[in-house]
Coordinates of C-alpha atoms in Angstrom, one line a residue:
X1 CA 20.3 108.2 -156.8
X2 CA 24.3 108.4 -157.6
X3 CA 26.3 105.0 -155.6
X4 CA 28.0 107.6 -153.2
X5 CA 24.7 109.1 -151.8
X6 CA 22.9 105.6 -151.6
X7 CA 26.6 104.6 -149.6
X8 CA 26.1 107.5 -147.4
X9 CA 22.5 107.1 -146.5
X10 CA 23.2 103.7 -146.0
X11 CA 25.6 104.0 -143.3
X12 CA 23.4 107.3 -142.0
X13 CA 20.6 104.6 -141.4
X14 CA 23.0 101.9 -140.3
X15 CA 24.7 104.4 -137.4
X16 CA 21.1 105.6 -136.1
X17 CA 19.8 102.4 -136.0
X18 CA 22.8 100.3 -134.5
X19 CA 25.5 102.7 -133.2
X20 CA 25.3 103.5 -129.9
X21 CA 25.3 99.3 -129.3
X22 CA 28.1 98.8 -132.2
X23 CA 29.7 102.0 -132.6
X24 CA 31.3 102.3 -136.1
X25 CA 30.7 98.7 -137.1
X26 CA 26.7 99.8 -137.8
X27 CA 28.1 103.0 -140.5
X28 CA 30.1 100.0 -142.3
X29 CA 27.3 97.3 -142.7
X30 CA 25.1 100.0 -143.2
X31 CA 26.7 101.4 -146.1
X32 CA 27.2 97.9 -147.7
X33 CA 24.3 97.1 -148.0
X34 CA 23.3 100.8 -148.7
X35 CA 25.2 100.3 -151.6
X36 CA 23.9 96.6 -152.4
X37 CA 21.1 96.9 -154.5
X38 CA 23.0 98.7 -157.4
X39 CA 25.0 95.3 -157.7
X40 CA 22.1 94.5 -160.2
X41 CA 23.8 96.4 -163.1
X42 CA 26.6 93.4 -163.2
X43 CA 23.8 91.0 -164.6
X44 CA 24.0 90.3 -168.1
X45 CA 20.8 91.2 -170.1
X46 CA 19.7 89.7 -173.7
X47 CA 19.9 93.6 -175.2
X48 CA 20.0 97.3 -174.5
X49 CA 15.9 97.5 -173.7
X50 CA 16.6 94.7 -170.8
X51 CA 19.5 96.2 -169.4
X52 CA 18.0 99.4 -169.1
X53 CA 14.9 98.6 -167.5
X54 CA 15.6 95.8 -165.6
X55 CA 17.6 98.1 -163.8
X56 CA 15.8 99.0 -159.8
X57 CA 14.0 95.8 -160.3
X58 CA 13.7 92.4 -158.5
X59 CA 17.3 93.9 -155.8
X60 CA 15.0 97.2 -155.2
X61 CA 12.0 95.0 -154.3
X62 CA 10.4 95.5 -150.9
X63 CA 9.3 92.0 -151.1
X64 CA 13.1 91.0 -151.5
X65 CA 14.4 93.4 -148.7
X66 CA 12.1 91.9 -146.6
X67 CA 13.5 88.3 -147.4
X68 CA 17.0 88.4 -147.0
X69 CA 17.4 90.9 -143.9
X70 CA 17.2 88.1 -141.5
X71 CA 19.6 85.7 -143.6
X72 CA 21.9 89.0 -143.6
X73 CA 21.3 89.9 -139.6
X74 CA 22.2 86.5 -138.6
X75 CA 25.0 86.0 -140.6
X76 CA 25.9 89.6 -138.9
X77 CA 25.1 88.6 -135.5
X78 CA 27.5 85.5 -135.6
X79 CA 30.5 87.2 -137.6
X80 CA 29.8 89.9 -134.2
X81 CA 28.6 87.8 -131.7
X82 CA 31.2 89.3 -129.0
X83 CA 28.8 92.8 -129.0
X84 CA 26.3 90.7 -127.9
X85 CA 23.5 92.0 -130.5
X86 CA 20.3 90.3 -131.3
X87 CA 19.6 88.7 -134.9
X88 CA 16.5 90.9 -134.9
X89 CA 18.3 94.4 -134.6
X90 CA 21.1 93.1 -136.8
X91 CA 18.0 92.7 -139.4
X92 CA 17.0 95.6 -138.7
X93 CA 19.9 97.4 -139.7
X94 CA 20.0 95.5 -143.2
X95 CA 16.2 95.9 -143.7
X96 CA 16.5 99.4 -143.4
X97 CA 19.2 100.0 -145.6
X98 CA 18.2 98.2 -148.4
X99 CA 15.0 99.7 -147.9
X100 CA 16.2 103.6 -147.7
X101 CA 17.9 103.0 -150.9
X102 CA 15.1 101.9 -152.8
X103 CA 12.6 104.4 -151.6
X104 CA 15.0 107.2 -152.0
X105 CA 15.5 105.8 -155.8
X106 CA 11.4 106.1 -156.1
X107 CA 11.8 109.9 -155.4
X108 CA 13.3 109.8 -159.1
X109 CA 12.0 109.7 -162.2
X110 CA 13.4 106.9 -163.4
X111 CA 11.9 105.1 -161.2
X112 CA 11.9 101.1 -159.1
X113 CA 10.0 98.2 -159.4
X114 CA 9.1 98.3 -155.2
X115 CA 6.8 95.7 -155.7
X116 CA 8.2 93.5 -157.7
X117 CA 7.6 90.4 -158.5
X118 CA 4.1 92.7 -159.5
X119 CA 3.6 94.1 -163.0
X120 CA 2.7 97.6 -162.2
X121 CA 5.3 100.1 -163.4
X122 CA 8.1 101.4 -161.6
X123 CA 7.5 104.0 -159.3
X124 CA 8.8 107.2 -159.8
X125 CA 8.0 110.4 -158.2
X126 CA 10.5 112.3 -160.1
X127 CA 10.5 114.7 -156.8
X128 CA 14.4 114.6 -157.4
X129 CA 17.1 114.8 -159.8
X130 CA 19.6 111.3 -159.5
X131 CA 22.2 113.5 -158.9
X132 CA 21.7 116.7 -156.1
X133 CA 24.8 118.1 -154.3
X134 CA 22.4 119.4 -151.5
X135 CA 21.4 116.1 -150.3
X136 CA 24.3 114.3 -150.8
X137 CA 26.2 117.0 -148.4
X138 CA 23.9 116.9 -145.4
X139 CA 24.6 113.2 -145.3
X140 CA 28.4 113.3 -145.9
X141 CA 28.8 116.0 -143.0
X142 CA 26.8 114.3 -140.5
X143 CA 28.6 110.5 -141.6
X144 CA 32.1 112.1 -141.8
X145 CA 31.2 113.3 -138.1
X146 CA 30.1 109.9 -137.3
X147 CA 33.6 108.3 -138.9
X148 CA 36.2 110.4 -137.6
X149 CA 34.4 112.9 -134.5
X150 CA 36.5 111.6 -131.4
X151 CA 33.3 111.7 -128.9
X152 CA 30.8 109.1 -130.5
X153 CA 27.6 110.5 -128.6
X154 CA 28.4 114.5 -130.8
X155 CA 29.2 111.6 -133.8
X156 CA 25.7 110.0 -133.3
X157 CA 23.9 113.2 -133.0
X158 CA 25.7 114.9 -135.5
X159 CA 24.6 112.0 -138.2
X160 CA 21.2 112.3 -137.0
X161 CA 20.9 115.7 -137.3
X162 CA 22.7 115.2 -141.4
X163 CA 19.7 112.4 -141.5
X164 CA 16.9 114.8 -140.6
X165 CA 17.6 117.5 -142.6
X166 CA 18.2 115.5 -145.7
X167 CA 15.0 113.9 -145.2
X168 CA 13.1 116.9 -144.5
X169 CA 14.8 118.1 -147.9
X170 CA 13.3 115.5 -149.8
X171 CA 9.7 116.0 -148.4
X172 CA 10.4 120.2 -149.2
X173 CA 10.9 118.5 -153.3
X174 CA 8.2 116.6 -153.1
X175 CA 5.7 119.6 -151.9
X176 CA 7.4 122.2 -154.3
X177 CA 6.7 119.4 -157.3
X178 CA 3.3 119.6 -156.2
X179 CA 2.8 123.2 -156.2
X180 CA 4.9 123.5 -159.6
X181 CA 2.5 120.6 -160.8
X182 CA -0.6 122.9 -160.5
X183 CA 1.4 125.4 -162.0
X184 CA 1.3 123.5 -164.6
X185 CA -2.6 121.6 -164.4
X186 CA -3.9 125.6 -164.3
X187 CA -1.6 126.7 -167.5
X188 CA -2.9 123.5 -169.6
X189 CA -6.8 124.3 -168.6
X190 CA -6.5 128.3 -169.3
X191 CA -4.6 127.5 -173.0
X192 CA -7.5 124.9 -173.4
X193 CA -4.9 122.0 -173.5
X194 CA -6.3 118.4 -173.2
X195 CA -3.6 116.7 -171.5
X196 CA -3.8 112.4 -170.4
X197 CA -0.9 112.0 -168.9
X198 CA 2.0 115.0 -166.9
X199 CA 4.9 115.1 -164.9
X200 CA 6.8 117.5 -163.5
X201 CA 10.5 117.1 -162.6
X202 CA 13.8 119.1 -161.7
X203 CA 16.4 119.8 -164.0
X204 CA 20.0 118.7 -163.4
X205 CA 20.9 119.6 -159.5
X206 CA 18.8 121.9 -158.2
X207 CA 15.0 122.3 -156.8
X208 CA 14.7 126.2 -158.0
X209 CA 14.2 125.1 -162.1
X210 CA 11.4 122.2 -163.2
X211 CA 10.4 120.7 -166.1
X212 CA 6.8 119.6 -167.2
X213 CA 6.5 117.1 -169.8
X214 CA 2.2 116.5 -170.9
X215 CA 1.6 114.0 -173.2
X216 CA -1.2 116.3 -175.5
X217 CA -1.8 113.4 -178.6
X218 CA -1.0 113.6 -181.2
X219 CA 2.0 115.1 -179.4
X220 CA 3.5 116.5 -176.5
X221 CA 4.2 120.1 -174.9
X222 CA 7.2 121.2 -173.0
X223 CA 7.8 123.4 -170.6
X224 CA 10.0 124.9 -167.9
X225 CA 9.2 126.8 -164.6
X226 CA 11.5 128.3 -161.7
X227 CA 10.7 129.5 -158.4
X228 CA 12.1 132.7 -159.0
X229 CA 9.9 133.4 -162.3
X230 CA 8.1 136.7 -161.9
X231 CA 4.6 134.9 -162.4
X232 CA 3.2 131.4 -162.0
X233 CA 3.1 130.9 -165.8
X234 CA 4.8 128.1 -168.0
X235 CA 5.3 128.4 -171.9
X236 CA 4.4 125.2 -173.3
X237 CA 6.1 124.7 -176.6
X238 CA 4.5 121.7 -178.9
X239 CA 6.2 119.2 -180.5
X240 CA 5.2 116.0 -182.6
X241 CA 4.9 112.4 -182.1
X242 CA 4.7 109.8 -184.7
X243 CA 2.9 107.5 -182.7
X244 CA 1.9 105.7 -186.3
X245 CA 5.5 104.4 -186.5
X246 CA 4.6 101.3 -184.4
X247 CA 1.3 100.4 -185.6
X248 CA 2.7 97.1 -187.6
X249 CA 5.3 96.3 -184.1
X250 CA 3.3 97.3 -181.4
X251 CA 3.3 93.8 -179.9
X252 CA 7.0 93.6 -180.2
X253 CA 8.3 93.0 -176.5
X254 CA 10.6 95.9 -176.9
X255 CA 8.0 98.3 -177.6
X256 CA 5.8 96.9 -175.1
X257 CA 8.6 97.0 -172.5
X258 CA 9.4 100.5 -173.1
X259 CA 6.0 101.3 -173.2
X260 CA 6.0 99.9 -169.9
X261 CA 9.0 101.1 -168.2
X262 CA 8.3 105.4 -169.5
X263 CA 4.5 104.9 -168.3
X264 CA 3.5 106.2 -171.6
X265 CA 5.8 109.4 -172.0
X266 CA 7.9 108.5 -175.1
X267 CA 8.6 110.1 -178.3
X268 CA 8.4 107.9 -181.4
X269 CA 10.2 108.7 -184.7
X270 CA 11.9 107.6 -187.4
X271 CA 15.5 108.5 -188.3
X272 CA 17.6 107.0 -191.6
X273 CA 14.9 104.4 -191.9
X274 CA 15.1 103.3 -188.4
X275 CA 12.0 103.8 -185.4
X276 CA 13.3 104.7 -182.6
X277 CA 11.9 105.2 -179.2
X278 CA 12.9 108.0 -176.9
X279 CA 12.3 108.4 -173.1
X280 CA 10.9 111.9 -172.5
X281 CA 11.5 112.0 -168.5
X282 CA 15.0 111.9 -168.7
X283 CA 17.0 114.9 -170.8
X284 CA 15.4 117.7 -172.4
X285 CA 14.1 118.4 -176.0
X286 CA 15.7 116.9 -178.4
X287 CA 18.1 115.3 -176.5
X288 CA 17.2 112.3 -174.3
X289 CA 19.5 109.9 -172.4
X290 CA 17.9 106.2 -172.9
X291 CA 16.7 106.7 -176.8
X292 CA 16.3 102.9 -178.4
X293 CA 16.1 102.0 -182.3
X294 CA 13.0 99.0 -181.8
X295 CA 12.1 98.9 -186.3
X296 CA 13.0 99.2 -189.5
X297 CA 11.7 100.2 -193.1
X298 CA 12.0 96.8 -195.1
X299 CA 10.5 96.1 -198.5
X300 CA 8.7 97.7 -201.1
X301 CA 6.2 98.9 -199.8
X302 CA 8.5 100.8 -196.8
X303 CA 6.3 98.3 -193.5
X304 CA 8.2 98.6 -190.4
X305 CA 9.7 95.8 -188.3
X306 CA 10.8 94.8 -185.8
X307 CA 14.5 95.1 -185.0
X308 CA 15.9 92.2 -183.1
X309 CA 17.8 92.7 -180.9
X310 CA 16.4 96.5 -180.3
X311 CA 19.5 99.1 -179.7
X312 CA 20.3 101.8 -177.7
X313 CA 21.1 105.1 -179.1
X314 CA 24.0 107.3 -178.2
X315 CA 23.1 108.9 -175.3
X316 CA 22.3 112.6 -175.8
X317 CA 23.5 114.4 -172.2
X318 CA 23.3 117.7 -171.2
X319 CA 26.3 119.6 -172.6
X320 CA 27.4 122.4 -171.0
X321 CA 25.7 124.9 -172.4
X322 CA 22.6 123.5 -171.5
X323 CA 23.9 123.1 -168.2
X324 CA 24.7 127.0 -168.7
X325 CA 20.8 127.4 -169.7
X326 CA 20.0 125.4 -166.4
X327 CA 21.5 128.0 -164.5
X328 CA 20.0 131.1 -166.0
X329 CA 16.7 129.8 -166.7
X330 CA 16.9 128.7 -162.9
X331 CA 17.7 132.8 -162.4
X332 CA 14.3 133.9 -163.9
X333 CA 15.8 135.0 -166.8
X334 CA 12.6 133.2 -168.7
X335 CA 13.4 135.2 -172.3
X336 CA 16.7 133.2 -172.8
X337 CA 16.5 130.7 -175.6
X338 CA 15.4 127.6 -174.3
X339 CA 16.7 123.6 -175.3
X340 CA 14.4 122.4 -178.2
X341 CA 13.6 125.7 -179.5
X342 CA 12.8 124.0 -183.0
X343 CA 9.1 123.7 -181.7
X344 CA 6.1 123.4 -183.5

């Protein structure tokens, strides 16, 4: 998620675990290390492929968390020694917060390497968009409460009441994916489409509009679905995938990264002699945020190769008249032109 709602849900954690004992001291730590893991981005990666999907790695690890709490709790439990709390709560507090952030980043789609140092893909739900007002503003009341309210015991229930019902919005996502996800399991089977791999994830801000991505080789189908459509039908539209393209660098560690990091949803194809690699859970067709050149044609006979270092494209963001489309589309209004209309 966005640095502010990780900040917020940081110091939401912090106050409900630690404020009654250390009043505001708990929503400050808290939202430190709430904010903590993102520190990641200041490393320095060998290219664009690294950067990217390093990103949520070993500082989003459970395994990490779970390390350097205590360090963190007894360095807090000196620096406060006067309240008189234990190393173990003061733990607790940091544990906590480091964890909420990275399990709330796993509820995205672009997912976090929990268990790192492991080699299994990042986990990513895709059950929320990175950035969704909603959320963000049941935390924000309840902490703002918590930070200024003049009678602490209204503050602490105030921020648990912002902490409860921002929680139980993130487990309403995760059952409406489901039921859109059927939606869309039932609308493959009945227009005989073999799918190996889906996902099913909201577009920009909201929970009312989803979009379903199945990987149907040699290609892959598209398709949008809101809760106020008239019937539980998507319209798939069909569009290539070069997958050929990387035959002759398919062991090249960028390609094999990216292969990695998108579990297997990527879009392969060659523009002005360069192969590039395109992340299909994050934008919409044909515009994609994390988009990477890894080859190039070279010789006579036109064999791709490897591009060292790979490179990131421009990043193609919704504009806003998609963002226009979002909010009609999220309406019902299923007949207005949709992105990527230049299907096959």
């Amino acid at each position: 998620m966005d640095p502010l709602t990780q900040v917020l849900l940081g110091a939401a954690v912090g106050h409900a675990t630690l404020g009654a004992r250390v009043g505001r001291k708990a929503l400050f730590w808290g939202a430190v290390f709430g904010g903590m893991p993102d520190l990641d981005v200041l490393i320095p990666h060998a290219d664009d492929v690294a950067a990217v999907t390093h990103h949520r790695g070993f500082s989003h690890s459970l395994f990490t968390h779970t390390f350097i709490a205590p360090a963190l709790g007894a360095g807090l439990a000196r620096l406060h020694a006067a309240d008189g709390v234990s190393v173990m709560r003061w733990s607790l507090l940091a544990w906590l917060a480091l964890v909420t952030h990275a399990l709330l980043d796993a509820t995205t789609i672009y997912g976090t390497q929990l268990f790192w140092p492991g080699s299994s893909p990042p986990v990513g739900l895709g059950s929320i968009f990175i950035i969704d007002p909603i959320y963000t503003l049941l935390l924000l009341v309840g902490v703002l409460w918590a930070v200024f309210g003049r009678r602490p015991v209204v503050g602490r229930r105030a921020n648990g009441i912002g902490l409860g019902l921002s929680t139980a919005y993130l487990v309403a996502a995760i059952l409406i994916q489901a039921q859109v996800r059927d939606i869309a399991e039932s609308e493959l089977a009945r227009q005989g489409v073999g799918s190996d791999r889906l996902i099913v994830t909201p577009t920009p801000f909201n929970l009312v509009l989803w979009r379903a991505i199945a990987m149907t080789p040699p290609g892959y189908r598209e398709g949008y679905y809101s809760l106020f459509d008239a019937s539980p039908e998507i319209r798939f539209e069909h569009y290539g995938n070069d997958e050929n393209l990387l035959r002759t660098i398919a062991d090249a560690p960028a390609v094999e990264r990216l292969r990695w990091f998108t579990r297997g949803f990527y879009r392969v194809r060659e523009i002005d002699g360069r192969v590039q690699i395109s992340d299909l859970r994050m934008g919409y067709e044909p515009h994609y945020v994390f988009s990477f050149d890894v080859g190039y044609r070279s010789g006579h006979e036109g064999d791709v190769r490897p591009l060292v270092p790979p490179q990131r494209a421009p990043a193609k963001r919704p504009d806003a008249e998609a963002l226009r489309w979002v909010w009609r589309r999220m309406l019902g209004e299923s007949a207005w032109t949709e992105p990527g209309s230049g299907a096959e």
